[in-house]
PDB file of C-alpha atoms in Angstrom:
ATOM      1  CA  MET A  12      -9.225  -3.769 -13.993  1.00  0.00           C
ATOM      2  CA  ILE A  13      -8.048  -2.664 -10.522  1.00  0.00           C
ATOM      3  CA  ASN A  14      -9.891   0.295  -9.128  1.00  0.00           C
ATOM      4  CA  ARG A  15      -8.647   3.215  -6.997  1.00  0.00           C
ATOM      5  CA  ARG A  16     -10.010   1.744  -3.772  1.00  0.00           C
ATOM      6  CA  HIS A  17      -8.102  -1.457  -4.186  1.00  0.00           C
ATOM      7  CA  ILE A  18      -4.983   0.506  -5.104  1.00  0.00           C
ATOM      8  CA  ARG A  19      -5.400   2.370  -1.802  1.00  0.00           C
ATOM      9  CA  VAL A  20      -5.713  -0.986   0.019  1.00  0.00           C
ATOM     10  CA  LYS A  21      -2.576  -2.362  -1.589  1.00  0.00           C
ATOM     11  CA  VAL A  22      -0.635   0.810  -0.730  1.00  0.00           C
ATOM     12  CA  MET A  23      -1.917   0.691   2.863  1.00  0.00           C
ATOM     13  CA  GLN A  24      -0.838  -2.928   3.210  1.00  0.00           C
ATOM     14  CA  SER A  25       2.618  -2.109   1.850  1.00  0.00           C
ATOM     15  CA  ILE A  26       3.088   0.793   4.215  1.00  0.00           C
ATOM     16  CA  TYR A  27       1.976  -1.347   7.149  1.00  0.00           C
ATOM     17  CA  ALA A  28       4.342  -4.154   6.172  1.00  0.00           C
ATOM     18  CA  MET A  29       7.206  -1.671   5.748  1.00  0.00           C
ATOM     19  CA  GLN A  30       6.578  -0.229   9.153  1.00  0.00           C
ATOM     20  CA  GLN A  31       6.297  -3.619  10.866  1.00  0.00           C
ATOM     21  CA  SER A  32       9.588  -4.752   9.322  1.00  0.00           C
ATOM     22  CA  HIS A  33      11.278  -1.401  10.105  1.00  0.00           C
ATOM     23  CA  SER A  34      12.473  -1.179   6.519  1.00  0.00           C
ATOM     24  CA  ASP A  35      13.518   2.152   5.019  1.00  0.00           C
ATOM     25  CA  ASP A  36      14.193   0.934   1.497  1.00  0.00           C
ATOM     26  CA  LEU A  37      11.515   2.760  -0.485  1.00  0.00           C
ATOM     27  CA  VAL A  38      12.747   1.487  -3.824  1.00  0.00           C
ATOM     28  CA  LYS A  39      12.603  -2.150  -2.765  1.00  0.00           C
ATOM     29  CA  GLU A  40       9.190  -1.745  -1.119  1.00  0.00           C
ATOM     30  CA  GLU A  41       7.741   0.053  -4.134  1.00  0.00           C
ATOM     31  CA  LYS A  42       8.877  -2.782  -6.359  1.00  0.00           C
ATOM     32  CA  PHE A  43       7.230  -5.268  -4.045  1.00  0.00           C
ATOM     33  CA  LEU A  44       4.037  -3.236  -4.051  1.00  0.00           C
ATOM     34  CA  LYS A  45       3.864  -3.228  -7.861  1.00  0.00           C
ATOM     35  CA  HIS A  46       4.708  -6.937  -7.887  1.00  0.00           C
ATOM     36  CA  SER A  47       1.880  -7.616  -5.527  1.00  0.00           C
ATOM     37  CA  ILE A  48      -0.583  -5.766  -7.762  1.00  0.00           C
ATOM     38  CA  GLN A  49       0.726  -7.620 -10.848  1.00  0.00           C
ATOM     39  CA  LYS A  50       0.291 -10.929  -9.047  1.00  0.00           C
ATOM     40  CA  MET A  51      -3.294 -10.025  -8.334  1.00  0.00           C
ATOM     41  CA  TYR A  52      -3.744  -9.987 -12.133  1.00  0.00           C
ATOM     42  CA  ASP A  53      -2.253 -13.475 -12.219  1.00  0.00           C
ATOM     43  CA  LEU A  54      -4.880 -14.553  -9.715  1.00  0.00           C
ATOM     44  CA  TYR A  55      -7.592 -13.142 -12.015  1.00  0.00           C
ATOM     45  CA  VAL A  56      -6.205 -15.034 -14.979  1.00  0.00           C
ATOM     46  CA  LEU A  57      -5.820 -18.264 -13.011  1.00  0.00           C
ATOM     47  CA  ASN A  58      -9.487 -18.206 -12.041  1.00  0.00           C
ATOM     48  CA  LEU A  59     -10.562 -17.704 -15.639  1.00  0.00           C
ATOM     49  CA  GLN A  60      -8.256 -20.491 -16.747  1.00  0.00           C
ATOM     50  CA  LEU A  61      -9.677 -22.697 -14.022  1.00  0.00           C
ATOM     51  CA  LEU A  62     -13.106 -22.500 -15.630  1.00  0.00           C
ATOM     52  CA  VAL A  63     -11.573 -23.640 -18.912  1.00  0.00           C
ATOM     53  CA  GLU A  64      -9.787 -26.561 -17.220  1.00  0.00           C
ATOM     54  CA  VAL A  65     -12.964 -27.736 -15.552  1.00  0.00           C
ATOM     55  CA  GLN A  66     -14.667 -27.900 -18.948  1.00  0.00           C
ATOM     56  CA  LYS A  67     -11.668 -29.719 -20.444  1.00  0.00           C
ATOM     57  CA  LEU A  68     -11.790 -32.343 -17.731  1.00  0.00           C
ATOM     58  CA  ALA A  69     -15.500 -32.869 -18.320  1.00  0.00           C
ATOM     59  CA  ARG A  70     -14.771 -33.359 -22.048  1.00  0.00           C
ATOM     60  CA  LYS A  71     -11.956 -35.820 -21.250  1.00  0.00           C
ATOM     61  CA  ARG A  72     -14.257 -37.865 -18.960  1.00  0.00           C
ATOM     62  CA  ILE A  73     -16.881 -38.092 -21.647  1.00  0.00           C
ATOM     63  CA  GLU A  74     -14.324 -39.342 -24.235  1.00  0.00           C
ATOM     64  CA  LEU A  75     -13.025 -41.951 -21.758  1.00  0.00           C
ATOM     65  CA  SER A  76     -16.543 -43.160 -21.011  1.00  0.00           C
ATOM     66  CA  LYS A  77     -17.223 -43.697 -24.700  1.00  0.00           C
ATOM     67  CA  LYS A  78     -14.243 -46.014 -24.934  1.00  0.00           C
ATOM     68  CA  LYS A  79     -15.448 -48.349 -22.222  1.00  0.00           C
ATOM     69  CA  ILE A  80     -15.925 -51.928 -23.373  1.00  0.00           C
ATOM     70  CA  LEU A  81     -19.369 -52.022 -21.749  1.00  0.00           C
ATOM     71  CA  ALA A  82     -20.348 -48.427 -22.253  1.00  0.00           C
ATOM     72  CA  THR A  83     -23.928 -47.620 -21.533  1.00  0.00           C
ATOM     73  CA  LYS A  84     -26.288 -45.941 -23.967  1.00  0.00           C
ATOM     74  CA  GLU A  85     -25.935 -42.677 -21.981  1.00  0.00           C
ATOM     75  CA  GLU A  86     -22.134 -42.942 -22.120  1.00  0.00           C
ATOM     76  CA  LEU A  87     -22.144 -43.522 -25.878  1.00  0.00           C
ATOM     77  CA  ASN A  88     -24.545 -40.639 -26.477  1.00  0.00           C
ATOM     78  CA  PRO A  89     -23.743 -38.163 -23.695  1.00  0.00           C
ATOM     79  CA  ASN A  90     -25.356 -34.818 -23.017  1.00  0.00           C
ATOM     80  CA  THR A  91     -22.715 -32.356 -24.269  1.00  0.00           C
ATOM     81  CA  LYS A  92     -24.342 -29.140 -23.155  1.00  0.00           C
ATOM     82  CA  PHE A  93     -21.638 -28.298 -20.653  1.00  0.00           C
ATOM     83  CA  ILE A  94     -18.677 -29.109 -22.914  1.00  0.00           C
ATOM     84  CA  ASP A  95     -20.350 -27.089 -25.671  1.00  0.00           C
ATOM     85  CA  ASN A  96     -20.937 -24.106 -23.416  1.00  0.00           C
ATOM     86  CA  LYS A  97     -20.424 -21.080 -25.668  1.00  0.00           C
ATOM     87  CA  LEU A  98     -18.870 -18.771 -23.090  1.00  0.00           C
ATOM     88  CA  LEU A  99     -16.416 -21.412 -21.872  1.00  0.00           C
ATOM     89  CA  ASN A 100     -15.465 -22.143 -25.448  1.00  0.00           C
ATOM     90  CA  LEU A 101     -14.674 -18.442 -25.997  1.00  0.00           C
ATOM     91  CA  LEU A 102     -12.389 -18.532 -22.950  1.00  0.00           C
ATOM     92  CA  ASN A 103     -10.788 -21.771 -24.236  1.00  0.00           C
ATOM     93  CA  GLU A 104     -10.163 -20.234 -27.643  1.00  0.00           C
ATOM     94  CA  SER A 105      -8.855 -16.915 -26.313  1.00  0.00           C
ATOM     95  CA  VAL A 106      -5.434 -16.166 -27.668  1.00  0.00           C
ATOM     96  CA  SER A 107      -4.770 -13.433 -25.093  1.00  0.00           C
ATOM     97  CA  LEU A 108      -5.755 -15.689 -22.150  1.00  0.00           C
ATOM     98  CA  GLU A 109      -3.622 -18.622 -23.379  1.00  0.00           C
ATOM     99  CA  GLY A 110      -0.773 -16.262 -24.265  1.00  0.00           C
ATOM    100  CA  TYR A 111      -0.704 -14.677 -20.821  1.00  0.00           C
ATOM    101  CA  VAL A 112      -0.719 -18.118 -19.148  1.00  0.00           C
ATOM    102  CA  GLU A 113       2.198 -19.321 -21.252  1.00  0.00           C
ATOM    103  CA  LEU A 114       4.192 -16.098 -21.100  1.00  0.00           C
ATOM    104  CA  ASN A 115       3.987 -15.934 -17.299  1.00  0.00           C
ATOM    105  CA  LYS A 116       4.326 -19.716 -16.791  1.00  0.00           C
ATOM    106  CA  LEU A 117       1.031 -19.995 -14.918  1.00  0.00           C
ATOM    107  CA  ASN A 118       0.971 -23.776 -15.130  1.00  0.00           C
ATOM    108  CA  TYR A 119      -0.717 -24.161 -11.771  1.00  0.00           C
ATOM    109  CA  TRP A 120      -3.530 -26.372 -13.007  1.00  0.00           C
ATOM    110  CA  ASP A 121      -1.094 -28.725 -14.809  1.00  0.00           C
ATOM    111  CA  LEU A 122       0.731 -29.254 -11.488  1.00  0.00           C
ATOM    112  CA  ASP A 123      -2.274 -29.153  -9.109  1.00  0.00           C
ATOM    113  CA  ASP A 124      -5.124 -30.639 -11.101  1.00  0.00           C
ATOM    114  CA  GLU A 125      -6.923 -31.976  -7.993  1.00  0.00           C
ATOM    115  CA  TYR A 126      -8.677 -28.681  -7.637  1.00  0.00           C
ATOM    116  CA  ILE A 127     -10.132 -29.079 -11.096  1.00  0.00           C
ATOM    117  CA  LYS A 128     -11.518 -32.459 -10.125  1.00  0.00           C
ATOM    118  CA  ILE A 129     -12.968 -31.141  -6.869  1.00  0.00           C
ATOM    119  CA  LEU A 130     -14.817 -28.342  -8.638  1.00  0.00           C
ATOM    120  CA  LEU A 131     -16.118 -30.508 -11.466  1.00  0.00           C
ATOM    121  CA  ASP A 132     -17.362 -33.153  -8.983  1.00  0.00           C
ATOM    122  CA  GLU A 133     -19.103 -30.493  -6.912  1.00  0.00           C
ATOM    123  CA  LEU A 134     -20.612 -28.952 -10.015  1.00  0.00           C
ATOM    124  CA  GLN A 135     -21.956 -32.210 -11.425  1.00  0.00           C
ATOM    125  CA  LYS A 136     -23.605 -33.066  -8.092  1.00  0.00           C
ATOM    126  CA  SER A 137     -25.398 -29.718  -7.924  1.00  0.00           C
ATOM    127  CA  ASP A 138     -29.033 -28.926  -8.781  1.00  0.00           C
ATOM    128  CA  MET A 139     -27.720 -26.027 -10.820  1.00  0.00           C
ATOM    129  CA  TYR A 140     -25.863 -28.368 -13.159  1.00  0.00           C
ATOM    130  CA  ALA A 141     -28.851 -30.780 -13.483  1.00  0.00           C
ATOM    131  CA  LYS A 142     -31.153 -27.886 -14.346  1.00  0.00           C
ATOM    132  CA  TYR A 143     -28.780 -26.474 -16.901  1.00  0.00           C
ATOM    133  CA  MET A 144     -28.195 -29.803 -18.622  1.00  0.00           C
ATOM    134  CA  ASP A 145     -31.964 -30.294 -18.945  1.00  0.00           C
ATOM    135  CA  THR A 146     -32.485 -26.821 -20.403  1.00  0.00           C
ATOM    136  CA  VAL A 147     -33.831 -26.993 -23.919  1.00  0.00           C
ATOM    137  CA  GLU A 148     -32.922 -23.460 -24.910  1.00  0.00           C
ATOM    138  CA  ASP A 149     -29.529 -23.272 -26.645  1.00  0.00           C
ATOM    139  CA  SER A 150     -28.306 -19.707 -26.368  1.00  0.00           C
ATOM    140  CA  PHE A 151     -25.304 -17.701 -25.327  1.00  0.00           C
ATOM    141  CA  ASN A 152     -27.317 -15.955 -22.634  1.00  0.00           C
ATOM    142  CA  VAL A 153     -28.273 -19.254 -20.984  1.00  0.00           C
ATOM    143  CA  ASP A 154     -24.670 -20.461 -21.185  1.00  0.00           C
ATOM    144  CA  ARG A 155     -23.333 -17.238 -19.763  1.00  0.00           C
ATOM    145  CA  ALA A 156     -25.797 -17.246 -16.893  1.00  0.00           C
ATOM    146  CA  PHE A 157     -24.791 -20.758 -16.012  1.00  0.00           C
ATOM    147  CA  VAL A 158     -21.059 -19.974 -15.993  1.00  0.00           C
ATOM    148  CA  ILE A 159     -21.658 -16.945 -13.782  1.00  0.00           C
ATOM    149  CA  ASP A 160     -23.686 -19.038 -11.331  1.00  0.00           C
ATOM    150  CA  PHE A 161     -21.020 -21.782 -11.446  1.00  0.00           C
ATOM    151  CA  PHE A 162     -18.310 -19.332 -10.509  1.00  0.00           C
ATOM    152  CA  ARG A 163     -20.341 -17.467  -7.904  1.00  0.00           C
ATOM    153  CA  GLU A 164     -21.862 -20.437  -6.132  1.00  0.00           C
ATOM    154  CA  ILE A 165     -19.158 -23.085  -6.458  1.00  0.00           C
ATOM    155  CA  VAL A 166     -15.770 -21.716  -7.427  1.00  0.00           C
ATOM    156  CA  ALA A 167     -15.683 -18.470  -5.414  1.00  0.00           C
ATOM    157  CA  PRO A 168     -16.821 -19.930  -2.060  1.00  0.00           C
ATOM    158  CA  ASN A 169     -14.570 -23.019  -2.260  1.00  0.00           C
ATOM    159  CA  GLU A 170     -12.446 -23.007   0.901  1.00  0.00           C
ATOM    160  CA  LYS A 171      -9.915 -25.545  -0.339  1.00  0.00           C
ATOM    161  CA  LEU A 172      -9.252 -23.338  -3.354  1.00  0.00           C
ATOM    162  CA  ALA A 173      -8.940 -20.251  -1.156  1.00  0.00           C
ATOM    163  CA  ASP A 174      -6.426 -22.084   1.039  1.00  0.00           C
ATOM    164  CA  TYR A 175      -4.493 -23.118  -2.017  1.00  0.00           C
ATOM    165  CA  PHE A 176      -4.263 -19.545  -3.320  1.00  0.00           C
ATOM    166  CA  GLU A 177      -3.160 -18.276   0.125  1.00  0.00           C
ATOM    167  CA  ASP A 178      -0.391 -20.862   0.220  1.00  0.00           C
ATOM    168  CA  LYS A 179       0.799 -19.720  -3.186  1.00  0.00           C
ATOM    169  CA  MET A 180       0.934 -16.034  -2.258  1.00  0.00           C
ATOM    170  CA  ILE A 181      -0.033 -14.608   1.118  1.00  0.00           C
ATOM    171  CA  SER A 182      -1.425 -11.329  -0.303  1.00  0.00           C
ATOM    172  CA  TRP A 183      -3.932 -13.237  -2.448  1.00  0.00           C
ATOM    173  CA  ILE A 184      -6.179 -13.951   0.519  1.00  0.00           C
ATOM    174  CA  ASP A 185      -7.028 -10.180   0.643  1.00  0.00           C
ATOM    175  CA  ASP A 186      -7.270  -9.956  -3.138  1.00  0.00           C
ATOM    176  CA  ILE A 187      -9.776 -12.818  -3.581  1.00  0.00           C
ATOM    177  CA  PRO A 188     -12.991 -10.836  -2.894  1.00  0.00           C
ATOM    178  CA  PHE A 189     -11.984  -8.109  -5.378  1.00  0.00           C
ATOM    179  CA  VAL A 190     -10.817 -10.582  -7.989  1.00  0.00           C
ATOM    180  CA  ASN A 191     -14.026 -12.624  -7.693  1.00  0.00           C
ATOM    181  CA  THR A 192     -16.107  -9.473  -8.310  1.00  0.00           C
ATOM    182  CA  TRP A 193     -13.813  -8.615 -11.209  1.00  0.00           C
ATOM    183  CA  ILE A 194     -14.339 -12.028 -12.791  1.00  0.00           C
ATOM    184  CA  LEU A 195     -18.121 -11.846 -12.462  1.00  0.00           C
ATOM    185  CA  LYS A 196     -18.118  -8.439 -14.177  1.00  0.00           C
ATOM    186  CA  THR A 197     -15.883  -9.791 -16.909  1.00  0.00           C
ATOM    187  CA  LEU A 198     -18.114 -12.795 -17.565  1.00  0.00           C
ATOM    188  CA  ASN A 199     -21.244 -10.702 -17.518  1.00  0.00           C
ATOM    189  CA  LYS A 200     -19.813  -8.264 -20.115  1.00  0.00           C
ATOM    190  CA  GLN A 201     -18.713 -10.920 -22.578  1.00  0.00           C
ATOM    191  CA  LYS A 202     -20.717 -10.844 -25.825  1.00  0.00           C
ATOM    192  CA  ALA A 203     -21.672 -13.746 -28.079  1.00  0.00           C
ATOM    193  CA  ASN A 204     -19.369 -14.372 -31.073  1.00  0.00           C
ATOM    194  CA  LYS A 205     -16.846 -11.832 -29.808  1.00  0.00           C
ATOM    195  CA  PRO A 206     -13.353 -13.146 -28.993  1.00  0.00           C
ATOM    196  CA  PHE A 207     -12.455 -13.027 -25.323  1.00  0.00           C
ATOM    197  CA  ILE A 208      -9.656 -10.521 -24.764  1.00  0.00           C
ATOM    198  CA  LEU A 209      -8.023  -9.972 -21.407  1.00  0.00           C
ATOM    199  CA  GLY A 210      -8.530  -6.398 -20.179  1.00  0.00           C
ATOM    200  CA  SER A 211      -5.836  -4.170 -18.780  1.00  0.00           C
ATOM    201  CA  LEU A 212      -4.695  -4.296 -15.157  1.00  0.00           C
ATOM    202  CA  TYR A 213      -4.998  -0.523 -14.830  1.00  0.00           C
ATOM    203  CA  LYS A 214      -7.723   1.719 -16.198  1.00  0.00           C
ATOM    204  CA  ASP A 215      -5.096   4.128 -17.575  1.00  0.00           C
ATOM    205  CA  SER A 216      -1.584   5.487 -16.971  1.00  0.00           C
ATOM    206  CA  ASP A 217      -2.902   7.871 -14.271  1.00  0.00           C
ATOM    207  CA  ASP A 218      -4.026   4.956 -12.128  1.00  0.00           C
ATOM    208  CA  GLN A 219      -0.679   3.192 -12.650  1.00  0.00           C
ATOM    209  CA  LYS A 220       1.150   6.356 -11.606  1.00  0.00           C
ATOM    210  CA  PHE A 221      -1.196   6.788  -8.621  1.00  0.00           C
ATOM    211  CA  VAL A 222       0.246   3.603  -7.078  1.00  0.00           C
ATOM    212  CA  ALA A 223       3.814   4.876  -6.835  1.00  0.00           C
ATOM    213  CA  ASP A 224       2.885   8.472  -6.062  1.00  0.00           C
ATOM    214  CA  LEU A 225       0.577   7.632  -3.194  1.00  0.00           C
ATOM    215  CA  PHE A 226       3.052   5.187  -1.653  1.00  0.00           C
ATOM    216  CA  ASN A 227       6.106   7.421  -1.931  1.00  0.00           C
ATOM    217  CA  LYS A 228       4.489  10.667  -0.988  1.00  0.00           C
ATOM    218  CA  THR A 229       2.874   9.137   2.092  1.00  0.00           C
ATOM    219  CA  MET A 230       6.130   7.564   3.220  1.00  0.00           C
ATOM    220  CA  LEU A 231       8.246  10.644   2.566  1.00  0.00           C
ATOM    221  CA  ASN A 232       5.852  13.065   4.275  1.00  0.00           C
ATOM    222  CA  GLN A 233       4.257  11.006   7.017  1.00  0.00           C
ATOM    223  CA  HIS A 234       6.266  12.499   9.883  1.00  0.00           C
ATOM    224  CA  LYS A 235       5.227  16.036   8.833  1.00  0.00           C
ATOM    225  CA  TYR A 236       1.558  15.027   9.294  1.00  0.00           C
ATOM    226  CA  GLU A 237       1.920  13.774  12.835  1.00  0.00           C
ATOM    227  CA  GLU A 238       1.685  17.218  14.484  1.00  0.00           C
ATOM    228  CA  ASP A 239      -1.455  18.024  12.498  1.00  0.00           C
ATOM    229  CA  ILE A 240      -3.000  14.708  13.544  1.00  0.00           C
ATOM    230  CA  LYS A 241      -2.035  15.317  17.204  1.00  0.00           C
ATOM    231  CA  GLU A 242      -3.828  18.712  17.141  1.00  0.00           C
ATOM    232  CA  LYS A 243      -7.061  17.076  15.942  1.00  0.00           C
ATOM    233  CA  THR A 244      -6.861  14.212  18.460  1.00  0.00           C
ATOM    234  CA  PRO A 245      -6.122  15.991  21.760  1.00  0.00           C
ATOM    235  CA  ASN A 246      -7.608  13.139  23.820  1.00  0.00           C
ATOM    236  CA  TRP A 247      -5.492  10.490  22.091  1.00  0.00           C
ATOM    237  CA  GLU A 248      -1.851   9.660  22.439  1.00  0.00           C
ATOM    238  CA  ALA A 249      -0.254   8.639  19.141  1.00  0.00           C
ATOM    239  CA  ASP A 250       0.419   5.122  20.412  1.00  0.00           C
ATOM    240  CA  ARG A 251      -3.270   4.702  21.233  1.00  0.00           C
ATOM    241  CA  ILE A 252      -4.328   5.178  17.619  1.00  0.00           C
ATOM    242  CA  ALA A 253      -4.440   1.858  15.807  1.00  0.00           C
ATOM    243  CA  ASP A 254      -1.578   1.445  13.344  1.00  0.00           C
ATOM    244  CA  ILE A 255      -3.916   0.922  10.404  1.00  0.00           C
ATOM    245  CA  ASP A 256      -5.971   4.014  11.387  1.00  0.00           C
ATOM    246  CA  MET A 257      -2.835   6.141  11.492  1.00  0.00           C
ATOM    247  CA  ILE A 258      -1.717   4.903   8.118  1.00  0.00           C
ATOM    248  CA  ILE A 259      -5.182   5.581   6.637  1.00  0.00           C
ATOM    249  CA  ILE A 260      -5.225   9.110   8.026  1.00  0.00           C
ATOM    250  CA  LYS A 261      -1.753   9.844   6.647  1.00  0.00           C
ATOM    251  CA  MET A 262      -2.652   8.482   3.220  1.00  0.00           C
ATOM    252  CA  ALA A 263      -5.762  10.682   3.147  1.00  0.00           C
ATOM    253  CA  ILE A 264      -3.692  13.735   4.108  1.00  0.00           C
ATOM    254  CA  THR A 265      -1.355  12.891   1.254  1.00  0.00           C
ATOM    255  CA  GLU A 266      -4.317  13.003  -1.141  1.00  0.00           C
ATOM    256  CA  PHE A 267      -5.477  16.296   0.423  1.00  0.00           C
ATOM    257  CA  LEU A 268      -2.139  17.986  -0.061  1.00  0.00           C
ATOM    258  CA  HIS A 269      -0.508  16.269  -3.062  1.00  0.00           C
ATOM    259  CA  PHE A 270      -3.358  15.154  -5.353  1.00  0.00           C
ATOM    260  CA  ALA A 271      -5.061  18.288  -6.530  1.00  0.00           C
ATOM    261  CA  SER A 272      -7.496  16.516  -8.849  1.00  0.00           C
ATOM    262  CA  ILE A 273      -8.965  14.253  -6.140  1.00  0.00           C
ATOM    263  CA  PRO A 274     -11.856  15.898  -4.189  1.00  0.00           C
ATOM    264  CA  SER A 275     -11.241  15.840  -0.462  1.00  0.00           C
ATOM    265  CA  ARG A 276     -14.694  14.331   0.127  1.00  0.00           C
ATOM    266  CA  VAL A 277     -13.825  11.467  -2.220  1.00  0.00           C
ATOM    267  CA  SER A 278     -10.637  10.755  -0.279  1.00  0.00           C
ATOM    268  CA  ILE A 279     -12.499  10.809   3.049  1.00  0.00           C
ATOM    269  CA  ASN A 280     -15.272   8.497   1.835  1.00  0.00           C
ATOM    270  CA  GLU A 281     -12.807   6.061   0.279  1.00  0.00           C
ATOM    271  CA  TYR A 282     -10.719   5.761   3.417  1.00  0.00           C
ATOM    272  CA  ILE A 283     -13.740   5.349   5.635  1.00  0.00           C
ATOM    273  CA  GLU A 284     -14.699   2.330   3.512  1.00  0.00           C
ATOM    274  CA  VAL A 285     -11.186   0.941   3.703  1.00  0.00           C
ATOM    275  CA  ALA A 286     -11.282   1.355   7.502  1.00  0.00           C
ATOM    276  CA  LYS A 287     -14.547  -0.601   7.691  1.00  0.00           C
ATOM    277  CA  ASP A 288     -12.840  -3.589   6.052  1.00  0.00           C
ATOM    278  CA  TYR A 289      -9.409  -3.459   7.622  1.00  0.00           C
ATOM    279  CA  SER A 290      -9.671  -1.779  11.035  1.00  0.00           C
ATOM    280  CA  THR A 291     -11.967  -1.663  14.062  1.00  0.00           C
ATOM    281  CA  ASN A 292     -15.727  -1.161  14.089  1.00  0.00           C
ATOM    282  CA  LYS A 293     -15.377   2.385  15.384  1.00  0.00           C
ATOM    283  CA  SER A 294     -12.492   3.376  13.139  1.00  0.00           C
ATOM    284  CA  GLY A 295     -14.727   4.792  10.406  1.00  0.00           C
ATOM    285  CA  TYR A 296     -16.284   7.340  12.731  1.00  0.00           C
ATOM    286  CA  PHE A 297     -12.913   8.280  14.239  1.00  0.00           C
ATOM    287  CA  ILE A 298     -11.183   8.689  10.900  1.00  0.00           C
ATOM    288  CA  ASN A 299     -14.143  10.652   9.424  1.00  0.00           C
ATOM    289  CA  GLY A 300     -14.019  13.137  12.314  1.00  0.00           C
ATOM    290  CA  VAL A 301     -10.239  13.640  12.129  1.00  0.00           C
ATOM    291  CA  LEU A 302     -10.123  13.954   8.315  1.00  0.00           C
ATOM    292  CA  ASP A 303     -13.079  16.316   8.224  1.00  0.00           C
ATOM    293  CA  LYS A 304     -11.383  18.682  10.646  1.00  0.00           C
ATOM    294  CA  LEU A 305      -8.033  18.496   8.798  1.00  0.00           C
ATOM    295  CA  ALA A 306      -9.628  19.083   5.430  1.00  0.00           C
ATOM    296  CA  LYS A 307     -11.411  22.217   6.667  1.00  0.00           C
ATOM    297  CA  ASP A 308      -8.163  23.563   8.244  1.00  0.00           C
ATOM    298  CA  TYR A 309      -6.084  22.854   5.156  1.00  0.00           C
ATOM    299  CA  LEU A 310      -8.648  24.522   2.954  1.00  0.00           C
ATOM    300  CA  ALA A 311      -8.867  27.589   5.173  1.00  0.00           C
ATOM    301  CA  SER A 312      -5.091  27.966   5.300  1.00  0.00           C
ATOM    302  CA  ASN A 313      -4.723  27.326   1.527  1.00  0.00           C
ATOM    303  CA  LYS A 314      -2.530  24.288   2.177  1.00  0.00           C
ATOM    304  CA  MET A 315      -5.049  22.179   0.312  1.00  0.00           C
ATOM    305  CA  VAL A 316      -5.540  23.437  -3.247  1.00  0.00           C
ATOM    306  CA  LYS A 317      -7.850  21.494  -5.562  1.00  0.00           C
ATOM    307  CA  ILE A 318      -8.266  21.926  -9.322  1.00  0.00           C
ATOM    308  CA  GLY A 319     -10.430  20.343 -11.990  1.00  0.00           C
ATOM    309  CA  ARG A 320     -12.346  17.354 -10.605  1.00  0.00           C
ATOM    310  CA  GLY A 321     -10.874  18.073  -7.202  1.00  0.00           C
ATOM    311  CA  LEU A 322     -13.146  21.073  -6.840  1.00  0.00           C
ATOM    312  CA  LEU A 323     -16.266  18.932  -6.991  1.00  0.00           C
TER     313      LEU A 323
END
């Protein structure tokens, strides 16, 4: 499921795109933001389905080899450890995975099956594959560990696949690292003899509501924050502050003033981490200093009121 940090990133990207395009249509931009997050879930499903398709291709190749007129002994009696992989079979048999693919018409691998071939070829040439196929132990844990290694070492780093995803949807290039981690966690949590069921995109309704609230409240109140920011950055003209840094500061102020249950220190730490990934090397220090001063002033003037978890 998507976490709060990635929600913040998606909101930040939407605000930045809206500013760059000089759009003022909040309704349209909010719809696009939610669409972008939903498409990230599609990317998650496509990667899981890709693992299934690689196994299917391996099975198909084995069946074709058996039908050769001059089939070798090895081709007639192949090692079926990979096509019998217990975790991949659970994915293949998953009603929820198959249902989501069909419902959302995610027929990417039917149309672009060359990526399946690329991954299977790379896998079968690897030492990892040879070691796995020679493993005597037949257990779910061994099968799961192999699939995790396959995804982590071959699928996730594949540049051709990353380029393909970027061509399909530009926002996916930023989503790939998060989705890869999400998939590894999913595979690691899967239990033997338990059907694979797709998890939810959001942890709960609060996280889903957080998307729209953070976006809209930041956009509607951002001009009110500029004087406060100016007071805390006397040596900086507004146009000297990086666009992303300014957006991050405004989003954090929104959390200070409009999200009573989120501790101010949590907001500060989260946006420092976002800045490390999406802004300059020194942005984290700058943002930390500005937000720390603002939080103290808002608290002293009672503009920032926290309740429940927000008090921690």
